[in-house]
Amino acid sequence: MRDTYHEDLDSLSERLVEMTRLARHAVARATTALLDSDLDAAQEVISGDEKINRLDQEIEETAFSLMARQQPVASDLRTIISSLYMRGDLERMGDHAVHLAKIARRRHPDSAIPEPLRSIVLEMGHQAEMLVTKAGEVITERDPDTALELDKDDDRMDRLRRKLLQRILAPGWEYGVEATMDVTLVGRFYERFGDHAVHVADNLVYMVTGERREDYEPEG
């Protein structure tokens, strides 16, 4: 019985890491859909979100089953509760990738991103991939020190979003209301994707140390 218990506990982290992999693929394909007006990529993201949702549900079911059957305490209970929070953030990251893909699909066969902004959006896509990849790594390694780095990593995403908004609000913007709305939403969805990656890392810190990020001090 205890072997099964620990296998179920381990499966929570394994599923979380798989969610990060799926979220990374989703945001990468969503970026392709936006920049290349790639309808197939957009559809792949939208239909693929079911896999993320299924893992989300599996984690929830396993977590509640463990709490009901085993009454875990201390670090095991932190693992279960933190996993529930993290899977919620990862599920929302998948949703944000879907929102990006739907913008691309709606504007097909045109690109949703005007030419002067393509490099910024491409960089935001790369930053989103980096953040979710790093989130997966800190879950795998149970590494709170690296987890703390994600907050600073996310600052770049915030700067890119501000840069995007500055460009569409600058005199001489000539791409109309629809493009303005789409670009504003694109910036917001990438920013929220990054915020959720930071939340995942914060919960990893609590899972491993029992301390909130603001209270935890790395060794050395």
Backbone as numpy.savetxt, mean C-alpha at the origin, in Angstrom:
# Nx Ny Nz CAx CAy CAz Cx Cy Cz
-1.78 -29.79 18.79 -2.61 -28.58 18.79 -1.74 -27.32 18.79
-0.66 -27.32 19.60 0.20 -26.15 19.65 0.95 -25.95 18.35
1.32 -27.06 17.69 1.99 -26.93 16.39 1.07 -26.24 15.39
-0.19 -26.65 15.39 -1.17 -26.02 14.50 -1.34 -24.55 14.84
-1.36 -24.24 16.12 -1.49 -22.86 16.58 -0.36 -21.99 16.03
0.86 -22.46 16.14 1.99 -21.66 15.66 2.03 -21.60 14.13
1.59 -22.66 13.49 1.48 -22.62 12.03 0.47 -21.56 11.60
-0.64 -21.48 12.31 -1.65 -20.46 11.99 -1.11 -19.06 12.25
-0.34 -18.89 13.34 0.27 -17.59 13.61 1.23 -17.20 12.48
2.06 -18.15 12.08 3.02 -17.88 11.00 2.31 -17.55 9.70
1.16 -18.19 9.48 0.43 -17.96 8.22 -0.06 -16.52 8.11
-0.27 -15.86 9.25 -0.70 -14.47 9.20 0.36 -13.61 8.51
1.62 -13.76 8.93 2.70 -12.98 8.32 2.91 -13.37 6.86
2.80 -14.66 6.57 2.98 -15.12 5.19 1.93 -14.50 4.27
0.71 -14.44 4.74 -0.35 -13.85 3.92 -0.16 -12.33 3.79
0.28 -11.70 4.85 0.55 -10.26 4.77 1.62 -9.96 3.73
2.68 -10.74 3.73 3.75 -10.53 2.75 3.22 -10.75 1.34
2.38 -11.76 1.17 1.79 -11.99 -0.16 0.92 -10.81 -0.57
0.22 -10.21 0.37 -0.57 -9.02 0.06 0.32 -7.88 -0.40
1.50 -7.73 0.21 2.41 -6.66 -0.24 2.88 -6.93 -1.67
3.12 -8.19 -2.00 3.55 -8.52 -3.36 2.45 -8.19 -4.37
1.23 -8.54 -4.03 0.11 -8.27 -4.92 -0.14 -6.77 -5.06
0.00 -6.05 -3.94 -0.20 -4.59 -3.98 0.87 -3.92 -4.82
2.10 -4.42 -4.73 3.17 -3.86 -5.55 2.88 -4.09 -7.04
2.49 -5.29 -7.38 2.18 -5.59 -8.78 1.02 -4.71 -9.25
0.01 -4.55 -8.40 -1.16 -3.77 -8.78 -0.80 -2.32 -9.05
0.00 -1.70 -8.17 0.32 -0.29 -8.38 1.26 -0.11 -9.57
2.13 -1.08 -9.82 3.00 -1.01 -10.99 2.19 -1.06 -12.28
1.22 -1.98 -12.33 0.38 -2.11 -13.53 -0.56 -0.92 -13.67
-1.01 -0.37 -12.55 -1.86 0.81 -12.61 -1.10 2.00 -13.18
0.17 2.12 -12.81 1.01 3.20 -13.36 1.18 3.02 -14.86
1.41 1.80 -15.28 1.50 1.51 -16.72 0.20 1.88 -17.42
-0.92 1.52 -16.83 -2.22 1.83 -17.42 -2.41 3.33 -17.59
-2.01 4.10 -16.58 -2.16 5.55 -16.64 -1.28 6.17 -17.72
-0.02 5.77 -17.75 0.94 6.45 -18.62 0.86 5.96 -20.06
0.50 4.70 -20.26 0.49 4.13 -21.60 -0.92 3.95 -22.16
-1.92 4.40 -21.40 -3.31 4.17 -21.79 -3.52 2.69 -22.13
-3.05 1.85 -21.21 -3.05 0.41 -21.42 -4.29 -0.19 -20.77
-5.29 -0.49 -21.59 -6.55 -0.99 -21.08 -6.40 -2.37 -20.46
-5.55 -3.21 -21.05 -5.34 -4.55 -20.49 -4.73 -4.47 -19.09
-3.78 -3.56 -18.90 -3.17 -3.39 -17.58 -4.20 -2.92 -16.57
-5.05 -1.99 -16.99 -6.09 -1.49 -16.09 -7.03 -2.61 -15.67
-7.47 -3.41 -16.63 -8.38 -4.51 -16.32 -7.71 -5.54 -15.40
-6.42 -5.76 -15.62 -5.68 -6.71 -14.78 -5.69 -6.26 -13.32
-5.49 -4.97 -13.10 -5.50 -4.45 -11.73 -6.88 -4.60 -11.10
-7.89 -4.25 -11.86 -9.26 -4.27 -11.33 -9.69 -5.70 -10.99
-9.46 -6.61 -11.89 -9.87 -8.00 -11.63 -8.96 -8.66 -10.60
-7.69 -8.28 -10.56 -6.74 -8.89 -9.63 -6.97 -8.49 -8.18
-7.76 -7.45 -7.95 -7.99 -7.01 -6.57 -8.71 -8.07 -5.76
-9.39 -8.99 -6.42 -10.08 -10.07 -5.71 -9.09 -10.93 -4.91
-7.89 -11.11 -5.44 -6.88 -11.90 -4.72 -6.49 -11.23 -3.41
-6.33 -9.92 -3.45 -6.00 -9.17 -2.23 -7.15 -9.26 -1.24
-8.37 -9.09 -1.74 -9.54 -9.16 -0.86 -9.67 -10.54 -0.22
-9.35 -11.58 -0.98 -9.46 -12.94 -0.45 -8.45 -13.16 0.68
-7.22 -12.68 0.50 -6.22 -12.79 1.56 -6.63 -11.98 2.79
-7.20 -10.82 2.56 -7.70 -10.00 3.65 -8.71 -10.78 4.48
-9.62 -11.45 3.80 -10.64 -12.23 4.50 -10.04 -13.42 5.23
-9.07 -14.07 4.61 -8.43 -15.23 5.24 -7.70 -14.83 6.52
-7.01 -13.69 6.48 -6.31 -13.21 7.68 -7.31 -12.91 8.79
-8.39 -12.25 8.45 -9.41 -11.93 9.45 -9.98 -13.21 10.07
-10.32 -14.18 9.25 -10.89 -15.42 9.77 -9.91 -16.17 10.66
-8.64 -16.24 10.23 -7.63 -16.92 11.03 -7.41 -16.21 12.36
-7.34 -14.89 12.32 -7.10 -14.11 13.53 -8.21 -14.31 14.55
-9.45 -14.21 14.11 -10.57 -14.36 15.04 -10.67 -15.80 15.55
-10.34 -16.76 14.70 -10.34 -18.16 15.13 -9.30 -18.39 16.21
-8.09 -17.83 16.02 -7.03 -17.98 17.02 -7.43 -17.35 18.35
-8.05 -16.20 18.30 -8.44 -15.54 19.54 -9.54 -16.32 20.25
-10.45 -16.89 19.49 -11.56 -17.63 20.09 -11.10 -18.97 20.65
-10.21 -19.66 19.94 -9.83 -21.01 20.33 -8.68 -21.06 21.34
-7.74 -20.11 21.21 -6.49 -20.21 21.96 -6.32 -19.18 23.07
-7.13 -18.11 23.02 -7.00 -17.03 23.99 -5.54 -16.59 24.17
-4.91 -16.14 23.10 -3.47 -15.79 23.15 -3.22 -14.57 24.03
-2.00 -14.48 24.55 -1.62 -13.35 25.38 -0.27 -12.82 24.90
0.12 -11.67 25.46 1.44 -11.08 25.23 1.76 -10.94 23.75
2.94 -11.42 23.34 3.42 -11.17 21.98 2.53 -11.84 20.93
1.96 -12.99 21.25 1.08 -13.65 20.29 -0.17 -12.81 20.03
-0.72 -12.24 21.07 -1.90 -11.40 20.90 -1.55 -10.15 20.10
-0.37 -9.57 20.36 0.06 -8.41 19.56 0.19 -8.78 18.09
0.72 -9.97 17.82 0.86 -10.42 16.43 -0.50 -10.49 15.75
-1.47 -11.03 16.44 -2.80 -11.19 15.85 -3.46 -9.83 15.62
-3.45 -8.98 16.64 -4.10 -7.68 16.52 -3.41 -6.82 15.47
-2.08 -6.82 15.48 -1.33 -6.02 14.50 -1.58 -6.53 13.08
-1.69 -7.84 12.92 -1.96 -8.41 11.60 -3.31 -7.95 11.07
-4.29 -7.83 11.96 -5.60 -7.34 11.53 -5.51 -5.90 11.03
-4.75 -5.08 11.74 -4.57 -3.70 11.29 -3.82 -3.64 9.96
-2.75 -4.42 9.85 -1.93 -4.38 8.64 -2.69 -4.87 7.42
-3.47 -5.93 7.57 -4.20 -6.43 6.39 -5.22 -5.39 5.93
-5.78 -4.60 6.87 -6.69 -3.55 6.46 -6.00 -2.49 5.62
-4.79 -2.10 6.03 -4.04 -1.12 5.24 -3.66 -1.67 3.87
-3.25 -2.92 3.83 -2.84 -3.52 2.55 -4.04 -3.68 1.62
-5.19 -4.00 2.17 -6.39 -4.10 1.34 -6.73 -2.74 0.74
-6.56 -1.69 1.51 -6.84 -0.35 0.99 -5.81 0.07 -0.05
-4.57 -0.38 0.10 -3.57 -0.10 -0.93 -3.99 -0.71 -2.26
-4.52 -1.93 -2.20 -5.05 -2.53 -3.42 -6.19 -1.72 -4.00
-7.05 -1.20 -3.13 -8.16 -0.37 -3.60 -7.66 0.89 -4.30
-6.62 1.51 -3.75 -6.09 2.73 -4.37 -5.49 2.42 -5.75
-4.85 1.27 -5.89 -4.37 0.86 -7.21 -5.54 0.69 -8.18
-6.63 0.13 -7.70 -7.82 -0.03 -8.53 -8.37 1.33 -8.95
-8.39 2.29 -8.03 -8.87 3.63 -8.37 -8.02 4.24 -9.50
-6.71 4.05 -9.40 -5.82 4.55 -10.45 -6.14 3.88 -11.78
-6.35 2.57 -11.74 -6.64 1.82 -12.96 -7.97 2.27 -13.58
-8.94 2.58 -12.74 -10.24 3.00 -13.26 -10.16 4.37 -13.92
-9.30 5.23 -13.42 -9.08 6.51 -14.10 -8.51 6.25 -15.49
-7.51 5.37 -15.57 -6.92 5.04 -16.87 -7.95 4.44 -17.80
-8.79 3.56 -17.28 -9.82 2.91 -18.11 -10.85 3.93 -18.61
-11.23 4.85 -17.75 -12.23 5.84 -18.14 -11.72 6.75 -19.25
-10.44 7.06 -19.24 -9.88 7.98 -20.24 -9.39 7.27 -21.50
-9.37 5.96 -21.50 -8.95 5.21 -22.68 -9.83 5.58 -23.89
-9.27 5.76 -25.09 -7.89 5.45 -25.50 -6.88 6.59 -25.25
-7.34 7.70 -24.65 -6.41 8.79 -24.33 -5.68 8.47 -23.02
-4.56 9.11 -22.81 -3.86 8.99 -21.54 -4.45 9.97 -20.54
-4.60 9.53 -19.30 -5.13 10.40 -18.26 -4.11 11.43 -17.80
-2.84 11.23 -18.15 -1.76 12.08 -17.65 -1.19 12.94 -18.78
-1.36 14.25 -18.71 -0.76 15.13 -19.73 0.76 14.96 -19.79
1.31 15.18 -20.93 2.73 14.96 -21.18 3.65 15.64 -20.16
3.41 16.90 -19.78 4.35 17.55 -18.84 4.40 16.91 -17.45
3.41 16.08 -17.13 3.35 15.49 -15.78 3.74 14.02 -15.75
4.06 13.47 -16.89 4.31 12.03 -16.97 5.50 11.60 -16.10
6.55 12.39 -16.09 7.73 12.00 -15.31 7.43 12.01 -13.82
6.60 12.95 -13.37 6.25 13.00 -11.94 5.42 11.78 -11.56
4.44 11.45 -12.39 3.58 10.30 -12.09 4.39 9.01 -12.14
5.30 8.91 -13.09 6.17 7.73 -13.15 6.97 7.59 -11.87
7.48 8.70 -11.37 8.27 8.66 -10.14 7.40 8.30 -8.94
6.17 8.79 -8.93 5.26 8.43 -7.85 4.97 6.93 -7.88
4.81 6.38 -9.07 4.60 4.95 -9.18 5.77 4.15 -8.66
6.98 4.58 -9.01 8.17 3.90 -8.51 8.28 4.01 -6.99
7.94 5.18 -6.46 8.01 5.38 -5.01 6.99 4.49 -4.30
5.82 4.35 -4.89 4.80 3.48 -4.31 5.28 2.04 -4.27
5.91 1.60 -5.35 6.45 0.23 -5.38 7.52 0.03 -4.31
8.39 1.02 -4.16 9.45 0.91 -3.16 8.88 0.82 -1.75
7.87 1.63 -1.47 7.30 1.65 -0.13 6.65 0.32 0.24
5.87 -0.23 -0.69 5.19 -1.48 -0.36 6.17 -2.65 -0.34
7.21 -2.58 -1.15 8.24 -3.62 -1.11 8.95 -3.60 0.24
9.27 -2.41 0.71 9.95 -2.28 2.00 9.04 -2.72 3.14
7.75 -2.44 3.01 6.81 -2.91 4.02 6.82 -4.43 4.10
6.85 -5.08 2.94 6.93 -6.55 2.93 8.20 -7.06 3.57
9.30 -6.35 3.33 10.58 -6.79 3.90 10.59 -6.68 5.42
10.02 -5.60 5.96 10.05 -5.46 7.41 9.12 -6.47 8.09
8.04 -6.88 7.39 7.19 -7.94 7.94 7.95 -9.26 7.95
8.62 -9.56 6.84 9.37 -10.81 6.74 10.46 -10.89 7.79
11.20 -9.81 7.95 12.35 -9.79 8.86 11.97 -9.41 10.29
10.73 -8.97 10.47 10.30 -8.46 11.78 11.30 -7.43 12.29
11.55 -6.44 11.44 12.64 -5.49 11.66 12.07 -4.10 11.98
11.94 -3.75 13.26 11.35 -2.46 13.60 12.23 -1.27 13.22
13.55 -1.45 13.23 14.43 -0.32 12.90 14.25 0.11 11.44
14.19 -0.85 10.53 13.95 -0.52 9.13 12.54 0.01 8.95
11.60 -0.51 9.73 10.22 -0.03 9.63 10.13 1.47 9.89
10.96 1.96 10.80 10.94 3.39 11.11 11.32 4.25 9.91
12.07 3.68 8.98 12.54 4.45 7.83 11.41 4.80 6.87
10.32 4.05 6.91 9.27 4.26 5.92 8.62 5.63 6.02
8.59 6.17 7.23 7.98 7.49 7.39 8.76 8.53 6.59
10.09 8.47 6.66 10.91 9.40 5.87 10.84 9.08 4.38
10.79 7.78 4.05 10.64 7.41 2.64 9.37 7.99 2.05
8.32 8.03 2.86 7.03 8.53 2.38 7.04 10.03 2.18
7.98 10.74 2.82 8.07 12.19 2.63 8.29 12.52 1.15
9.02 11.68 0.44 9.25 11.92 -0.98 7.95 11.85 -1.77
7.09 10.90 -1.41 5.80 10.81 -2.07 4.99 12.08 -1.84
5.03 12.58 -0.62 4.30 13.81 -0.31 4.84 14.99 -1.12
6.16 15.05 -1.26 6.75 16.14 -2.05 6.35 16.03 -3.53
6.29 14.81 -4.03 5.89 14.62 -5.42 4.44 15.04 -5.64
3.59 14.74 -4.68 2.20 15.16 -4.82 2.09 16.68 -4.81
2.84 17.33 -3.92 2.81 18.80 -3.91 3.31 19.35 -5.23
4.34 18.74 -5.79 4.86 19.18 -7.07 3.82 19.03 -8.16
3.07 17.94 -8.12 2.01 17.71 -9.09 0.95 18.79 -8.99
0.54 19.12 -7.78 -0.49 20.14 -7.58 0.01 21.52 -8.00
1.26 21.79 -7.72 1.82 23.09 -8.14 1.77 23.25 -9.65
2.02 22.17 -10.36 2.03 22.24 -11.82 0.63 22.51 -12.37
-0.39 21.86 -11.81 -1.73 22.06 -12.37 -2.35 23.39 -11.92
-1.81 23.98 -10.85 -2.31 25.27 -10.39 -1.52 26.45 -10.94
-0.44 26.16 -11.64 0.42 27.23 -12.15 -0.24 27.93 -13.34
0.07 29.21 -13.52 -0.41 29.90 -14.71 0.07 29.19 -15.97
-0.81 29.13 -16.96 -0.43 28.48 -18.20 -0.89 27.04 -18.31
-1.48 26.50 -17.24 -2.03 25.14 -17.33 -3.16 25.13 -18.36
-3.07 24.27 -19.33 -3.97 24.36 -20.49 -4.67 23.05 -20.81
-4.79 22.18 -19.82 -5.32 20.85 -20.12 -6.76 20.62 -19.66
-7.40 21.67 -19.17 -8.83 21.59 -18.91 -9.21 21.01 -17.56
-10.51 21.06 -17.29 -11.05 20.66 -16.00 -10.93 19.15 -15.78
-11.25 18.36 -16.80 -11.22 16.90 -16.63 -9.82 16.41 -16.28
-8.83 16.90 -17.00 -7.45 16.50 -16.71 -7.04 16.97 -15.31
-7.47 18.17 -14.94 -7.15 18.69 -13.61 -7.71 17.78 -12.52
-8.95 17.36 -12.69 -9.57 16.48 -11.70 -8.88 15.12 -11.65
-8.58 14.58 -12.83 -7.93 13.26 -12.87 -6.55 13.30 -12.21
-5.77 14.31 -12.54 -4.42 14.41 -11.98 -4.47 14.63 -10.47
-5.43 15.43 -10.01 -5.59 15.65 -8.57 -5.89 14.33 -7.86
-6.79 13.54 -8.44 -7.13 12.24 -7.85 -5.95 11.28 -7.90
-5.24 11.28 -9.01 -4.07 10.40 -9.14 -3.06 10.70 -8.03
-2.78 11.98 -7.83 -1.86 12.35 -6.77 -2.34 11.90 -5.40
-3.62 12.05 -5.17 -4.19 11.66 -3.88 -4.10 10.15 -3.67
-4.40 9.37 -4.70 -4.38 7.91 -4.55 -2.96 7.39 -4.30
-1.98 7.95 -4.99 -0.59 7.55 -4.72 -0.18 7.94 -3.31
-0.58 9.13 -2.89 -0.21 9.58 -1.54 -0.82 8.66 -0.49
-2.08 8.30 -0.65 -2.73 7.43 0.32 -2.12 6.03 0.30
-1.74 5.57 -0.87 -1.04 4.28 -0.97 0.20 4.30 -0.09
0.98 5.38 -0.18 2.18 5.51 0.64 1.87 5.61 2.12
0.81 6.34 2.46 0.43 6.48 3.87 0.11 5.12 4.49
-0.58 4.28 3.74 -0.94 2.96 4.27 0.30 2.08 4.44
1.29 2.24 3.58 2.55 1.50 3.76 3.21 1.90 5.07
3.17 3.18 5.39 3.73 3.66 6.66 2.95 3.08 7.84
1.63 3.01 7.71 0.82 2.44 8.79 1.19 0.97 9.03
1.42 0.24 7.93 1.85 -1.16 8.06 3.15 -1.23 8.87
4.09 -0.38 8.53 5.38 -0.38 9.24 5.21 -0.01 10.70
4.34 0.96 10.98 4.11 1.36 12.37 3.55 0.20 13.18
2.64 -0.55 12.58 2.06 -1.69 13.29 3.07 -2.82 13.47
4.02 -2.92 12.54 5.08 -3.91 12.70 5.94 -3.56 13.92
6.23 -2.28 14.09 6.99 -1.85 15.27 6.27 -2.28 16.55
4.97 -2.05 16.59 4.20 -2.43 17.78 4.17 -3.94 17.95
4.00 -4.66 16.85 3.96 -6.12 16.92 5.23 -6.68 17.56
6.36 -6.17 17.15 7.64 -6.73 17.59 8.06 -6.22 18.96
7.83 -4.94 19.23 8.38 -4.32 20.44 7.36 -4.07 21.54
6.08 -4.01 21.18 5.07 -3.64 22.16 5.00 -2.15 22.40
5.76 -1.37 21.61 5.78 0.08 21.75 5.27 0.73 20.47
4.66 1.88 20.62 4.25 2.66 19.46 5.49 3.28 18.82
5.37 3.59 17.53 6.53 4.10 16.79 7.15 5.32 17.47
6.31 6.22 17.95 6.84 7.46 18.53 7.57 7.21 19.84
7.32 6.07 20.47 7.96 5.76 21.75 9.17 4.83 21.60
9.29 4.20 20.45 10.35 3.20 20.28 11.66 3.88 19.91
12.73 3.48 20.56 14.07 4.00 20.26 14.96 2.84 19.79
15.44 2.89 18.56 16.30 1.81 18.06 17.55 1.65 18.89
18.01 0.43 18.99 19.24 0.17 19.73 20.45 0.75 18.99
21.42 1.21 19.72 22.63 1.73 19.11 22.48 3.15 18.66
